[in-house]
Amino acid sequence: MFSFNLLPWALVALTPALVAAIGDPFGQAAGTTGGGSATPATPSSNAELEEWLSDSTARVIVLDSIFDFTGTEGTTTGTACAPWTCSPDPQLAIDSNSWCENYQPDATTSTVTYDSAGPSPLVVGSNKTLLGSGSNGGIKGKGLKITDGSNIIIQNIKITDINAQYVWGGDALQIDGGSNIWIDHNYFQHIGRQMVVTGYGAVTKTTFSNNVFNGEGTYSATCNGRHYWVGLFLGGGDQITFALNYLYKTSGRGPHVGGTDGYYQDVHIYNNYFVDIEGHAIDAGVGAKVLAEGNYFNTVTTPLLEDDGEAYVPSSDEVSACSATIGRTCVANTFTSSGTPSTNVANALAGFTDSVSEGATILTAQEAADYVQANAGVGIVN
Ligand SMILES: *[C@@H]1O[C@H](CO)[C@@H](O)[C@H](O)[C@H]1NC(C)=O
């Protein structure tokens, strides 16, 4: 019988309410300390939050409520185009940097008004812990951006409602270059573009764990009430652990890795619970190496999209092939009422010969499904 207490990161449930980040980062982000022993403090205003996140002081910033940026910077009226002509309620694309002229020249255009706070994220510097208290600490109407930052923990935070009707209306979390970053137990919903995204700068020693990616919403690029733009990892040398996350009612990019010539990424995707995905989950484009193991795909149309990258997403009869490259068998994925991957590429395993990947503690897919449903998202750790 599986016991949660065998998991080092599950011990957090037994820890009294602490104010520093809770539990130990695992996977690539192991050793990350964020703001460390800085005295925890709650900002008194949006402006103070903005200052504390971006300055060069090590800080533990505790959010005990939602810091709402909606409307704080007024609105912008401009052109949008309609790349998706499905119905009902397609997302429109704001014409940022002539995107419509360059990529959708034939799309119908219209004039739209959107919230100006959405496309300009809060800057997060190095040596920070951003920690939610209880189940309703977070940021609304604006996201976060890390550029070449290191030693950052973002835990137990909700990020929601960023111009969800509009692509280019804002991302929830961008990381363009960085290392030692732990994104844990957060909740994302109603975002215009990406829930999480890395830019071309390398993002290393980074773990996304125990997060909820809730794709349910009115506006969608696929017009099925499901968010398409979940995760996108693009960097030149990304080395990322993506584990124990809960993705539901999405339709794409769950996550999309790679896709640009000359850039390469190693993303270890394990013990996630994917449910009710009308579209695709994992998409490995050119440059990507993805190892996905011990995941539970429940009612997922396409667990692995056919693309140009290398992905190994084994079922039980394919796990033994891992031994030759990573020195252990992989843990099988489970596919229930779901499609099955048709393009497993064993060469993807070459991206996971480091001690962190080879030595990872990986639950069975069923154990992961149970654990994730009980433990992902906000209100669990603090
Ligand atoms: C972060 O902390 C480390 C260790 O104390 C220090 O060397 C580094 O300069 C800090 N970074 C910033 C941007 O303050």
mmCIF file of C-alpha atoms and ligand atoms in Angstrom:
data_model
loop_
_atom_site.group_PDB
_atom_site.id
_atom_site.type_symbol
_atom_site.label_atom_id
_atom_site.label_comp_id
_atom_site.label_asym_id
_atom_site.label_seq_id
_atom_site.Cartn_x
_atom_site.Cartn_y
_atom_site.Cartn_z
ATOM 1 C CA MET A 1 0.000 0.000 0.000
ATOM 2 C CA PHE A 2 1.368 3.347 -1.020
ATOM 3 C CA SER A 3 2.084 5.765 1.802
ATOM 4 C CA PHE A 4 2.316 9.503 1.218
ATOM 5 C CA ASN A 5 4.835 9.753 4.034
ATOM 6 C CA LEU A 6 7.460 8.017 1.933
ATOM 7 C CA LEU A 7 7.694 11.154 -0.179
ATOM 8 C CA PRO A 8 10.102 13.745 1.184
ATOM 9 C CA TRP A 9 7.984 16.558 -0.244
ATOM 10 C CA ALA A 10 4.882 15.157 1.437
ATOM 11 C CA LEU A 11 6.342 15.773 4.870
ATOM 12 C CA VAL A 12 5.233 19.370 4.507
ATOM 13 C CA ALA A 13 1.779 18.278 5.536
ATOM 14 C CA LEU A 14 3.167 17.394 8.938
ATOM 15 C CA THR A 15 5.079 20.637 9.407
ATOM 16 C CA PRO A 16 3.525 23.354 11.556
ATOM 17 C CA ALA A 17 2.602 26.575 9.731
ATOM 18 C CA LEU A 18 5.917 28.116 8.819
ATOM 19 C CA VAL A 19 6.309 31.270 6.860
ATOM 20 C CA ALA A 20 9.362 30.479 4.782
ATOM 21 C CA ALA A 21 8.737 28.334 1.742
ATOM 22 C CA ILE A 22 7.486 24.959 2.793
ATOM 23 C CA GLY A 23 8.931 21.590 1.956
ATOM 24 C CA ASP A 24 12.058 20.904 -0.011
ATOM 25 C CA PRO A 25 12.411 21.618 -3.696
ATOM 26 C CA PHE A 26 13.106 18.406 -5.594
ATOM 27 C CA GLY A 27 14.141 17.516 -9.109
ATOM 28 C CA GLN A 28 16.212 20.083 -10.983
ATOM 29 C CA ALA A 29 15.405 22.844 -8.455
ATOM 30 C CA ALA A 30 16.783 20.915 -5.459
ATOM 31 C CA GLY A 31 18.727 23.251 -3.204
ATOM 32 C CA THR A 32 16.799 26.395 -4.115
ATOM 33 C CA THR A 33 16.304 28.609 -1.060
ATOM 34 C CA GLY A 34 14.572 31.745 -2.427
ATOM 35 C CA GLY A 35 14.546 34.533 0.141
ATOM 36 C CA GLY A 36 15.929 32.089 2.685
ATOM 37 C CA SER A 37 15.802 33.330 6.256
ATOM 38 C CA ALA A 38 14.724 36.908 5.432
ATOM 39 C CA THR A 39 11.933 38.058 7.768
ATOM 40 C CA PRO A 40 8.596 37.280 6.091
ATOM 41 C CA ALA A 41 6.475 40.347 5.367
ATOM 42 C CA THR A 42 3.222 41.157 3.606
ATOM 43 C CA PRO A 43 3.192 44.161 1.269
ATOM 44 C CA SER A 44 0.650 46.856 2.080
ATOM 45 C CA SER A 45 -0.111 47.809 -1.526
ATOM 46 C CA ASN A 46 0.327 46.776 -5.137
ATOM 47 C CA ALA A 47 3.165 49.284 -5.393
ATOM 48 C CA GLU A 48 4.976 47.806 -2.409
ATOM 49 C CA LEU A 49 4.585 44.298 -3.848
ATOM 50 C CA GLU A 50 6.047 45.518 -7.137
ATOM 51 C CA GLU A 51 9.007 47.118 -5.347
ATOM 52 C CA TRP A 52 9.754 44.146 -3.102
ATOM 53 C CA LEU A 53 9.619 41.652 -5.960
ATOM 54 C CA SER A 54 12.006 43.623 -8.133
ATOM 55 C CA ASP A 55 14.586 45.087 -5.762
ATOM 56 C CA SER A 56 17.937 43.479 -4.992
ATOM 57 C CA THR A 57 17.160 42.505 -1.389
ATOM 58 C CA ALA A 58 16.594 38.872 -0.423
ATOM 59 C CA ARG A 59 12.955 38.691 0.676
ATOM 60 C CA VAL A 60 10.193 36.354 1.807
ATOM 61 C CA ILE A 61 7.024 38.058 0.555
ATOM 62 C CA VAL A 62 3.787 36.640 1.950
ATOM 63 C CA LEU A 63 0.474 37.301 0.181
ATOM 64 C CA ASP A 64 -2.588 36.730 2.357
ATOM 65 C CA SER A 65 -5.071 38.127 -0.183
ATOM 66 C CA ILE A 66 -5.425 38.777 -3.894
ATOM 67 C CA PHE A 67 -3.456 41.770 -5.145
ATOM 68 C CA ASP A 68 -5.699 42.909 -7.983
ATOM 69 C CA PHE A 69 -4.047 44.887 -10.766
ATOM 70 C CA THR A 70 -7.119 44.940 -13.000
ATOM 71 C CA GLY A 71 -7.808 48.494 -14.140
ATOM 72 C CA THR A 72 -4.830 49.981 -12.284
ATOM 73 C CA GLU A 73 -3.145 51.068 -15.505
ATOM 74 C CA GLY A 74 -6.264 51.955 -17.482
ATOM 75 C CA THR A 75 -7.274 50.371 -20.749
ATOM 76 C CA THR A 76 -5.812 50.223 -24.244
ATOM 77 C CA THR A 77 -7.890 50.411 -27.402
ATOM 78 C CA GLY A 78 -6.320 48.941 -30.510
ATOM 79 C CA THR A 79 -6.557 46.458 -33.344
ATOM 80 C CA ALA A 80 -7.048 42.720 -32.883
ATOM 81 C CA CYS A 81 -7.349 39.978 -35.451
ATOM 82 C CA ALA A 82 -9.293 36.721 -35.537
ATOM 83 C CA PRO A 83 -6.904 33.822 -36.325
ATOM 84 C CA TRP A 84 -9.467 31.283 -35.101
ATOM 85 C CA THR A 85 -12.832 31.302 -36.808
ATOM 86 C CA CYS A 86 -14.435 28.535 -34.784
ATOM 87 C CA SER A 87 -17.359 29.189 -32.460
ATOM 88 C CA PRO A 88 -18.402 29.889 -29.826
ATOM 89 C CA ASP A 89 -16.188 32.503 -28.205
ATOM 90 C CA PRO A 90 -12.858 32.308 -30.046
ATOM 91 C CA GLN A 91 -9.970 34.228 -28.522
ATOM 92 C CA LEU A 92 -8.863 37.220 -30.578
ATOM 93 C CA ALA A 93 -5.205 38.211 -30.963
ATOM 94 C CA ILE A 94 -4.103 41.698 -29.986
ATOM 95 C CA ASP A 95 -1.973 43.160 -32.771
ATOM 96 C CA SER A 96 1.195 43.427 -30.677
ATOM 97 C CA ASN A 97 4.319 44.271 -32.663
ATOM 98 C CA SER A 98 2.388 43.894 -35.951
ATOM 99 C CA TRP A 99 1.752 40.230 -35.160
ATOM 100 C CA CYS A 100 -1.492 40.227 -37.162
ATOM 101 C CA GLU A 101 0.113 41.747 -40.276
ATOM 102 C CA ASN A 102 3.102 39.398 -40.037
ATOM 103 C CA TYR A 103 1.413 36.119 -39.181
ATOM 104 C CA GLN A 104 -2.314 36.478 -39.881
ATOM 105 C CA PRO A 105 -2.532 38.861 -42.829
ATOM 106 C CA ASP A 106 -5.832 37.405 -44.011
ATOM 107 C CA ALA A 107 -7.564 37.400 -40.631
ATOM 108 C CA THR A 108 -10.523 39.689 -40.007
ATOM 109 C CA THR A 109 -9.618 42.641 -37.797
ATOM 110 C CA SER A 110 -11.597 44.600 -35.264
ATOM 111 C CA THR A 111 -11.044 47.259 -32.625
ATOM 112 C CA VAL A 112 -10.875 46.002 -29.057
ATOM 113 C CA THR A 113 -10.300 47.448 -25.605
ATOM 114 C CA TYR A 114 -8.278 45.468 -23.070
ATOM 115 C CA ASP A 115 -6.758 45.985 -19.656
ATOM 116 C CA SER A 116 -3.342 47.665 -19.894
ATOM 117 C CA ALA A 117 -2.026 45.943 -16.771
ATOM 118 C CA GLY A 118 -2.157 42.495 -18.382
ATOM 119 C CA PRO A 119 0.712 42.645 -20.883
ATOM 120 C CA SER A 120 3.209 44.233 -18.435
ATOM 121 C CA PRO A 121 4.198 41.691 -15.778
ATOM 122 C CA LEU A 122 5.720 42.309 -12.364
ATOM 123 C CA VAL A 123 9.486 41.842 -12.440
ATOM 124 C CA VAL A 124 10.835 39.231 -10.018
ATOM 125 C CA GLY A 125 14.479 39.521 -9.004
ATOM 126 C CA SER A 126 16.861 36.990 -7.495
ATOM 127 C CA ASN A 127 16.753 35.628 -3.947
ATOM 128 C CA LYS A 128 12.995 35.916 -3.480
ATOM 129 C CA THR A 129 10.309 33.726 -1.995
ATOM 130 C CA LEU A 130 6.762 34.684 -2.987
ATOM 131 C CA LEU A 131 4.489 32.681 -0.736
ATOM 132 C CA GLY A 132 0.727 32.610 -0.453
ATOM 133 C CA SER A 133 -0.904 32.257 2.933
ATOM 134 C CA GLY A 134 -4.024 30.106 3.046
ATOM 135 C CA SER A 135 -5.986 29.398 -0.109
ATOM 136 C CA ASN A 136 -6.497 32.892 -1.478
ATOM 137 C CA GLY A 137 -3.149 34.641 -1.787
ATOM 138 C CA GLY A 138 -2.115 35.814 -5.217
ATOM 139 C CA ILE A 139 -2.131 38.227 -8.100
ATOM 140 C CA LYS A 140 -4.938 39.072 -10.485
ATOM 141 C CA GLY A 141 -4.853 40.936 -13.797
ATOM 142 C CA LYS A 142 -1.078 40.794 -14.162
ATOM 143 C CA GLY A 143 1.587 38.116 -14.244
ATOM 144 C CA LEU A 144 5.204 37.672 -13.153
ATOM 145 C CA LYS A 145 8.424 37.837 -15.133
ATOM 146 C CA ILE A 146 11.871 36.523 -14.228
ATOM 147 C CA THR A 147 14.765 37.592 -16.467
ATOM 148 C CA ASP A 148 18.134 35.975 -15.722
ATOM 149 C CA GLY A 149 17.084 35.489 -12.107
ATOM 150 C CA SER A 150 18.300 32.878 -9.710
ATOM 151 C CA ASN A 151 17.203 31.387 -6.441
ATOM 152 C CA ILE A 152 13.478 32.087 -6.602
ATOM 153 C CA ILE A 153 10.551 30.242 -5.022
ATOM 154 C CA ILE A 154 6.939 30.938 -5.973
ATOM 155 C CA GLN A 155 4.610 28.844 -3.849
ATOM 156 C CA ASN A 156 0.902 28.690 -2.988
ATOM 157 C CA ILE A 157 0.003 31.644 -5.234
ATOM 158 C CA LYS A 158 -3.031 32.123 -7.491
ATOM 159 C CA ILE A 159 -2.419 33.924 -10.777
ATOM 160 C CA THR A 160 -5.675 34.545 -12.655
ATOM 161 C CA ASP A 161 -7.729 36.774 -14.938
ATOM 162 C CA ILE A 162 -5.231 38.344 -17.317
ATOM 163 C CA ASN A 163 -7.169 39.504 -20.413
ATOM 164 C CA ALA A 164 -8.394 35.952 -20.954
ATOM 165 C CA GLN A 165 -10.254 36.950 -24.100
ATOM 166 C CA TYR A 166 -7.071 38.002 -25.884
ATOM 167 C CA VAL A 167 -3.920 36.260 -27.027
ATOM 168 C CA TRP A 168 -1.028 38.627 -26.250
ATOM 169 C CA GLY A 169 -3.109 39.952 -23.381
ATOM 170 C CA GLY A 170 -0.496 38.679 -20.930
ATOM 171 C CA ASP A 171 1.228 35.562 -19.581
ATOM 172 C CA ALA A 172 0.918 34.384 -15.987
ATOM 173 C CA LEU A 173 4.602 33.469 -15.512
ATOM 174 C CA GLN A 174 7.462 34.153 -17.920
ATOM 175 C CA ILE A 175 11.037 33.066 -17.272
ATOM 176 C CA ASP A 176 13.681 34.214 -19.743
ATOM 177 C CA GLY A 177 16.967 32.890 -18.437
ATOM 178 C CA GLY A 178 17.369 31.739 -14.863
ATOM 179 C CA SER A 179 18.359 28.954 -12.535
ATOM 180 C CA ASN A 180 17.361 27.508 -9.180
ATOM 181 C CA ILE A 181 13.685 28.325 -9.584
ATOM 182 C CA TRP A 182 10.922 26.378 -7.827
ATOM 183 C CA ILE A 183 7.325 26.964 -8.935
ATOM 184 C CA ASP A 184 5.248 24.927 -6.502
ATOM 185 C CA HIS A 185 1.605 24.529 -5.437
ATOM 186 C CA ASN A 186 0.293 27.439 -7.505
ATOM 187 C CA TYR A 187 -2.992 27.868 -9.387
ATOM 188 C CA PHE A 188 -3.426 29.301 -12.884
ATOM 189 C CA GLN A 189 -6.720 30.152 -14.651
ATOM 190 C CA HIS A 190 -8.191 32.623 -17.167
ATOM 191 C CA ILE A 191 -4.975 33.790 -18.803
ATOM 192 C CA GLY A 192 -4.693 35.444 -22.242
ATOM 193 C CA ARG A 193 -1.579 33.693 -23.424
ATOM 194 C CA GLN A 194 0.745 31.272 -21.618
ATOM 195 C CA MET A 195 0.159 30.071 -18.093
ATOM 196 C CA VAL A 196 3.905 29.375 -17.900
ATOM 197 C CA VAL A 197 6.540 30.062 -20.553
ATOM 198 C CA THR A 198 10.310 30.177 -20.893
ATOM 199 C CA GLY A 199 11.980 32.538 -23.351
ATOM 200 C CA TYR A 200 15.124 31.832 -25.353
ATOM 201 C CA GLY A 201 17.458 32.342 -22.363
ATOM 202 C CA ALA A 202 18.368 29.024 -20.721
ATOM 203 C CA VAL A 203 16.225 28.079 -17.723
ATOM 204 C CA THR A 204 18.084 25.477 -15.686
ATOM 205 C CA LYS A 205 17.722 23.870 -12.256
ATOM 206 C CA THR A 206 14.006 24.632 -12.394
ATOM 207 C CA THR A 207 11.048 22.587 -11.148
ATOM 208 C CA PHE A 208 7.336 23.099 -11.723
ATOM 209 C CA SER A 209 5.546 20.934 -9.160
ATOM 210 C CA ASN A 210 2.125 20.469 -7.594
ATOM 211 C CA ASN A 211 0.588 23.274 -9.658
ATOM 212 C CA VAL A 212 -2.994 23.376 -10.931
ATOM 213 C CA PHE A 213 -3.460 24.446 -14.532
ATOM 214 C CA ASN A 214 -7.213 24.946 -14.846
ATOM 215 C CA GLY A 215 -8.089 25.518 -18.495
ATOM 216 C CA GLU A 216 -11.793 26.075 -18.005
ATOM 217 C CA GLY A 217 -12.966 29.412 -19.362
ATOM 218 C CA THR A 218 -15.235 31.089 -21.859
ATOM 219 C CA TYR A 219 -12.723 32.242 -24.477
ATOM 220 C CA SER A 220 -10.548 29.715 -26.229
ATOM 221 C CA ALA A 221 -8.369 29.366 -29.315
ATOM 222 C CA THR A 222 -10.110 26.035 -29.827
ATOM 223 C CA CYS A 223 -13.636 27.264 -29.020
ATOM 224 C CA ASN A 224 -14.356 24.412 -26.629
ATOM 225 C CA GLY A 225 -14.187 26.284 -23.338
ATOM 226 C CA ARG A 226 -10.631 25.022 -22.816
ATOM 227 C CA HIS A 227 -7.397 26.974 -22.651
ATOM 228 C CA TYR A 228 -4.819 26.082 -25.313
ATOM 229 C CA TRP A 229 -1.748 28.004 -24.050
ATOM 230 C CA VAL A 230 -0.731 26.050 -20.934
ATOM 231 C CA GLY A 231 3.064 25.585 -20.834
ATOM 232 C CA LEU A 232 5.772 26.461 -23.373
ATOM 233 C CA PHE A 233 9.474 25.737 -22.826
ATOM 234 C CA LEU A 234 11.597 27.329 -25.536
ATOM 235 C CA GLY A 235 14.974 28.123 -24.066
ATOM 236 C CA GLY A 236 18.488 27.453 -25.309
ATOM 237 C CA GLY A 237 19.385 24.767 -22.788
ATOM 238 C CA ASP A 238 16.333 24.512 -20.547
ATOM 239 C CA GLN A 239 16.672 21.792 -17.937
ATOM 240 C CA ILE A 240 13.341 21.422 -16.212
ATOM 241 C CA THR A 241 11.452 19.028 -13.955
ATOM 242 C CA PHE A 242 7.657 19.114 -14.468
ATOM 243 C CA ALA A 243 6.136 16.818 -11.847
ATOM 244 C CA LEU A 244 2.977 16.209 -9.806
ATOM 245 C CA ASN A 245 1.022 18.896 -11.641
ATOM 246 C CA TYR A 246 -2.731 18.768 -12.273
ATOM 247 C CA LEU A 247 -3.848 19.832 -15.741
ATOM 248 C CA TYR A 248 -7.509 19.863 -16.627
ATOM 249 C CA LYS A 249 -9.932 21.208 -19.224
ATOM 250 C CA THR A 250 -7.107 22.356 -21.474
ATOM 251 C CA SER A 251 -6.730 21.844 -25.228
ATOM 252 C CA GLY A 252 -3.022 22.230 -26.073
ATOM 253 C CA ARG A 253 0.571 22.904 -25.062
ATOM 254 C CA GLY A 254 0.445 20.774 -21.951
ATOM 255 C CA PRO A 255 3.360 21.484 -22.194
ATOM 256 C CA HIS A 256 4.876 22.343 -25.589
ATOM 257 C CA VAL A 257 8.651 21.923 -25.520
ATOM 258 C CA GLY A 258 10.965 23.300 -28.203
ATOM 259 C CA GLY A 259 10.052 24.298 -31.726
ATOM 260 C CA THR A 260 12.858 26.680 -32.687
ATOM 261 C CA ASP A 261 15.936 25.557 -34.615
ATOM 262 C CA GLY A 262 19.145 25.964 -32.628
ATOM 263 C CA TYR A 263 17.518 25.750 -29.208
ATOM 264 C CA TYR A 264 17.280 22.614 -27.128
ATOM 265 C CA GLN A 265 15.542 21.577 -23.940
ATOM 266 C CA ASP A 266 15.477 18.585 -21.585
ATOM 267 C CA VAL A 267 12.152 18.378 -19.772
ATOM 268 C CA HIS A 268 11.382 15.493 -17.415
ATOM 269 C CA ILE A 269 7.604 15.231 -17.142
ATOM 270 C CA TYR A 270 6.548 12.791 -14.448
ATOM 271 C CA ASN A 271 3.687 11.938 -12.119
ATOM 272 C CA ASN A 272 1.341 14.535 -13.537
ATOM 273 C CA TYR A 273 -2.411 14.004 -13.706
ATOM 274 C CA PHE A 274 -3.926 15.053 -17.018
ATOM 275 C CA VAL A 275 -7.707 14.926 -17.165
ATOM 276 C CA ASP A 276 -10.447 16.002 -19.559
ATOM 277 C CA ILE A 277 -8.143 17.381 -22.230
ATOM 278 C CA GLU A 278 -9.931 17.928 -25.517
ATOM 279 C CA GLY A 279 -6.888 18.444 -27.738
ATOM 280 C CA HIS A 280 -3.312 17.542 -26.901
ATOM 281 C CA ALA A 281 -1.156 17.372 -23.797
ATOM 282 C CA ILE A 282 2.582 17.024 -24.546
ATOM 283 C CA ASP A 283 4.035 18.498 -27.740
ATOM 284 C CA ALA A 284 7.769 18.018 -28.366
ATOM 285 C CA GLY A 285 8.970 20.270 -31.184
ATOM 286 C CA VAL A 286 12.388 20.531 -32.790
ATOM 287 C CA GLY A 287 15.191 20.671 -30.203
ATOM 288 C CA ALA A 288 13.149 19.034 -27.449
ATOM 289 C CA LYS A 289 14.058 15.981 -25.462
ATOM 290 C CA VAL A 290 11.153 14.901 -23.265
ATOM 291 C CA LEU A 291 10.935 11.926 -20.928
ATOM 292 C CA ALA A 292 7.397 11.480 -19.648
ATOM 293 C CA GLU A 293 6.869 8.703 -17.109
ATOM 294 C CA GLY A 294 4.434 7.763 -14.388
ATOM 295 C CA ASN A 295 1.841 10.200 -15.694
ATOM 296 C CA TYR A 296 -1.876 9.451 -15.671
ATOM 297 C CA PHE A 297 -3.746 10.502 -18.809
ATOM 298 C CA ASN A 298 -7.487 10.362 -18.136
ATOM 299 C CA THR A 299 -9.717 11.326 -21.071
ATOM 300 C CA VAL A 300 -7.002 13.033 -23.083
ATOM 301 C CA THR A 301 -7.616 13.093 -26.829
ATOM 302 C CA THR A 302 -3.910 13.221 -27.758
ATOM 303 C CA PRO A 303 -1.426 12.607 -24.918
ATOM 304 C CA LEU A 304 1.552 13.223 -27.252
ATOM 305 C CA LEU A 305 1.217 15.319 -30.390
ATOM 306 C CA GLU A 306 3.245 14.200 -33.403
ATOM 307 C CA ASP A 307 5.913 16.862 -33.900
ATOM 308 C CA ASP A 308 9.598 17.163 -34.806
ATOM 309 C CA GLY A 309 11.118 16.763 -31.347
ATOM 310 C CA GLU A 310 12.146 13.671 -29.384
ATOM 311 C CA ALA A 311 9.808 12.356 -26.710
ATOM 312 C CA TYR A 312 9.717 9.049 -24.878
ATOM 313 C CA VAL A 313 6.318 8.452 -23.263
ATOM 314 C CA PRO A 314 6.375 4.740 -22.446
ATOM 315 C CA SER A 315 3.518 2.411 -21.727
ATOM 316 C CA SER A 316 4.209 -0.697 -19.620
ATOM 317 C CA ASP A 317 5.679 -2.707 -22.495
ATOM 318 C CA GLU A 318 8.156 0.078 -23.331
ATOM 319 C CA VAL A 319 9.632 0.892 -19.907
ATOM 320 C CA SER A 320 12.520 -1.577 -20.005
ATOM 321 C CA ALA A 321 14.138 0.213 -22.943
ATOM 322 C CA CYS A 322 15.111 3.002 -20.527
ATOM 323 C CA SER A 323 17.716 0.862 -18.753
ATOM 324 C CA ALA A 324 20.310 1.037 -21.493
ATOM 325 C CA THR A 325 20.450 4.833 -21.339
ATOM 326 C CA ILE A 326 19.438 5.953 -17.846
ATOM 327 C CA GLY A 327 20.330 2.862 -15.851
ATOM 328 C CA ARG A 328 16.827 2.053 -14.639
ATOM 329 C CA THR A 329 13.513 1.066 -16.100
ATOM 330 C CA CYS A 330 11.100 3.944 -16.596
ATOM 331 C CA VAL A 331 7.748 4.063 -14.822
ATOM 332 C CA ALA A 332 4.835 3.372 -17.155
ATOM 333 C CA ASN A 333 2.310 6.006 -18.084
ATOM 334 C CA THR A 334 -1.385 5.104 -17.864
ATOM 335 C CA PHE A 335 -3.792 5.984 -20.653
ATOM 336 C CA THR A 336 -7.483 5.732 -19.718
ATOM 337 C CA SER A 337 -10.145 6.732 -22.249
ATOM 338 C CA SER A 338 -7.264 8.457 -24.032
ATOM 339 C CA GLY A 339 -5.234 8.174 -27.203
ATOM 340 C CA THR A 340 -1.818 6.538 -27.064
ATOM 341 C CA PRO A 341 1.510 7.950 -28.267
ATOM 342 C CA SER A 342 2.478 6.735 -31.715
ATOM 343 C CA THR A 343 5.888 8.359 -32.009
ATOM 344 C CA ASN A 344 8.082 7.322 -29.073
ATOM 345 C CA VAL A 345 11.728 8.183 -29.774
ATOM 346 C CA ALA A 346 14.193 6.341 -27.519
ATOM 347 C CA ASN A 347 16.936 8.870 -28.294
ATOM 348 C CA ALA A 348 15.044 11.331 -26.075
ATOM 349 C CA LEU A 349 16.437 9.379 -23.107
ATOM 350 C CA ALA A 350 19.899 10.811 -23.818
ATOM 351 C CA GLY A 351 18.714 14.057 -22.216
ATOM 352 C CA PHE A 352 18.185 12.387 -18.835
ATOM 353 C CA THR A 353 21.519 10.793 -17.930
ATOM 354 C CA ASP A 354 22.173 13.260 -15.088
ATOM 355 C CA SER A 355 21.951 12.021 -11.499
ATOM 356 C CA VAL A 356 18.794 14.039 -10.785
ATOM 357 C CA SER A 357 16.817 12.397 -13.586
ATOM 358 C CA GLU A 358 18.248 8.926 -13.124
ATOM 359 C CA GLY A 359 17.691 9.028 -9.374
ATOM 360 C CA ALA A 360 14.237 10.639 -9.332
ATOM 361 C CA THR A 361 11.635 9.122 -7.006
ATOM 362 C CA ILE A 362 8.750 8.328 -9.309
ATOM 363 C CA LEU A 363 5.344 7.038 -8.228
ATOM 364 C CA THR A 364 3.232 4.723 -10.285
ATOM 365 C CA ALA A 365 0.723 6.547 -12.478
ATOM 366 C CA GLN A 366 -2.153 5.497 -10.208
ATOM 367 C CA GLU A 367 -0.363 6.686 -7.080
ATOM 368 C CA ALA A 368 0.381 9.969 -8.850
ATOM 369 C CA ALA A 369 -3.256 10.456 -9.876
ATOM 370 C CA ASP A 370 -4.416 9.975 -6.291
ATOM 371 C CA TYR A 371 -1.668 12.144 -4.818
ATOM 372 C CA VAL A 372 -2.094 15.018 -7.269
ATOM 373 C CA GLN A 373 -5.870 15.243 -6.845
ATOM 374 C CA ALA A 374 -5.413 15.519 -3.070
ATOM 375 C CA ASN A 375 -2.323 17.745 -2.965
ATOM 376 C CA ALA A 376 -1.962 20.041 -5.978
ATOM 377 C CA GLY A 377 -2.763 23.734 -5.966
ATOM 378 C CA VAL A 378 -3.235 26.363 -3.267
ATOM 379 C CA GLY A 379 -4.362 25.968 0.324
ATOM 380 C CA ILE A 380 -2.415 22.769 0.908
ATOM 381 C CA VAL A 381 1.030 23.765 2.137
ATOM 382 C CA ASN A 382 0.396 26.956 4.071
HETATM 383 C C1 LIG B 1 21.598 36.544 -4.174
HETATM 384 O O1 LIG B 1 22.218 35.981 -3.050
HETATM 385 C C2 LIG B 1 23.554 35.545 -3.302
HETATM 386 C C3 LIG B 1 24.041 34.816 -2.058
HETATM 387 O O2 LIG B 1 23.834 35.601 -0.926
HETATM 388 C C4 LIG B 1 24.411 36.748 -3.672
HETATM 389 O O3 LIG B 1 25.707 36.350 -3.967
HETATM 390 C C5 LIG B 1 23.802 37.444 -4.890
HETATM 391 O O4 LIG B 1 24.520 38.624 -5.170
HETATM 392 C C6 LIG B 1 22.339 37.775 -4.658
HETATM 393 N N1 LIG B 1 21.770 38.285 -5.889
HETATM 394 C C7 LIG B 1 21.168 39.453 -5.951
HETATM 395 C C8 LIG B 1 20.707 39.877 -7.299
HETATM 396 O O5 LIG B 1 21.012 40.170 -4.986
#
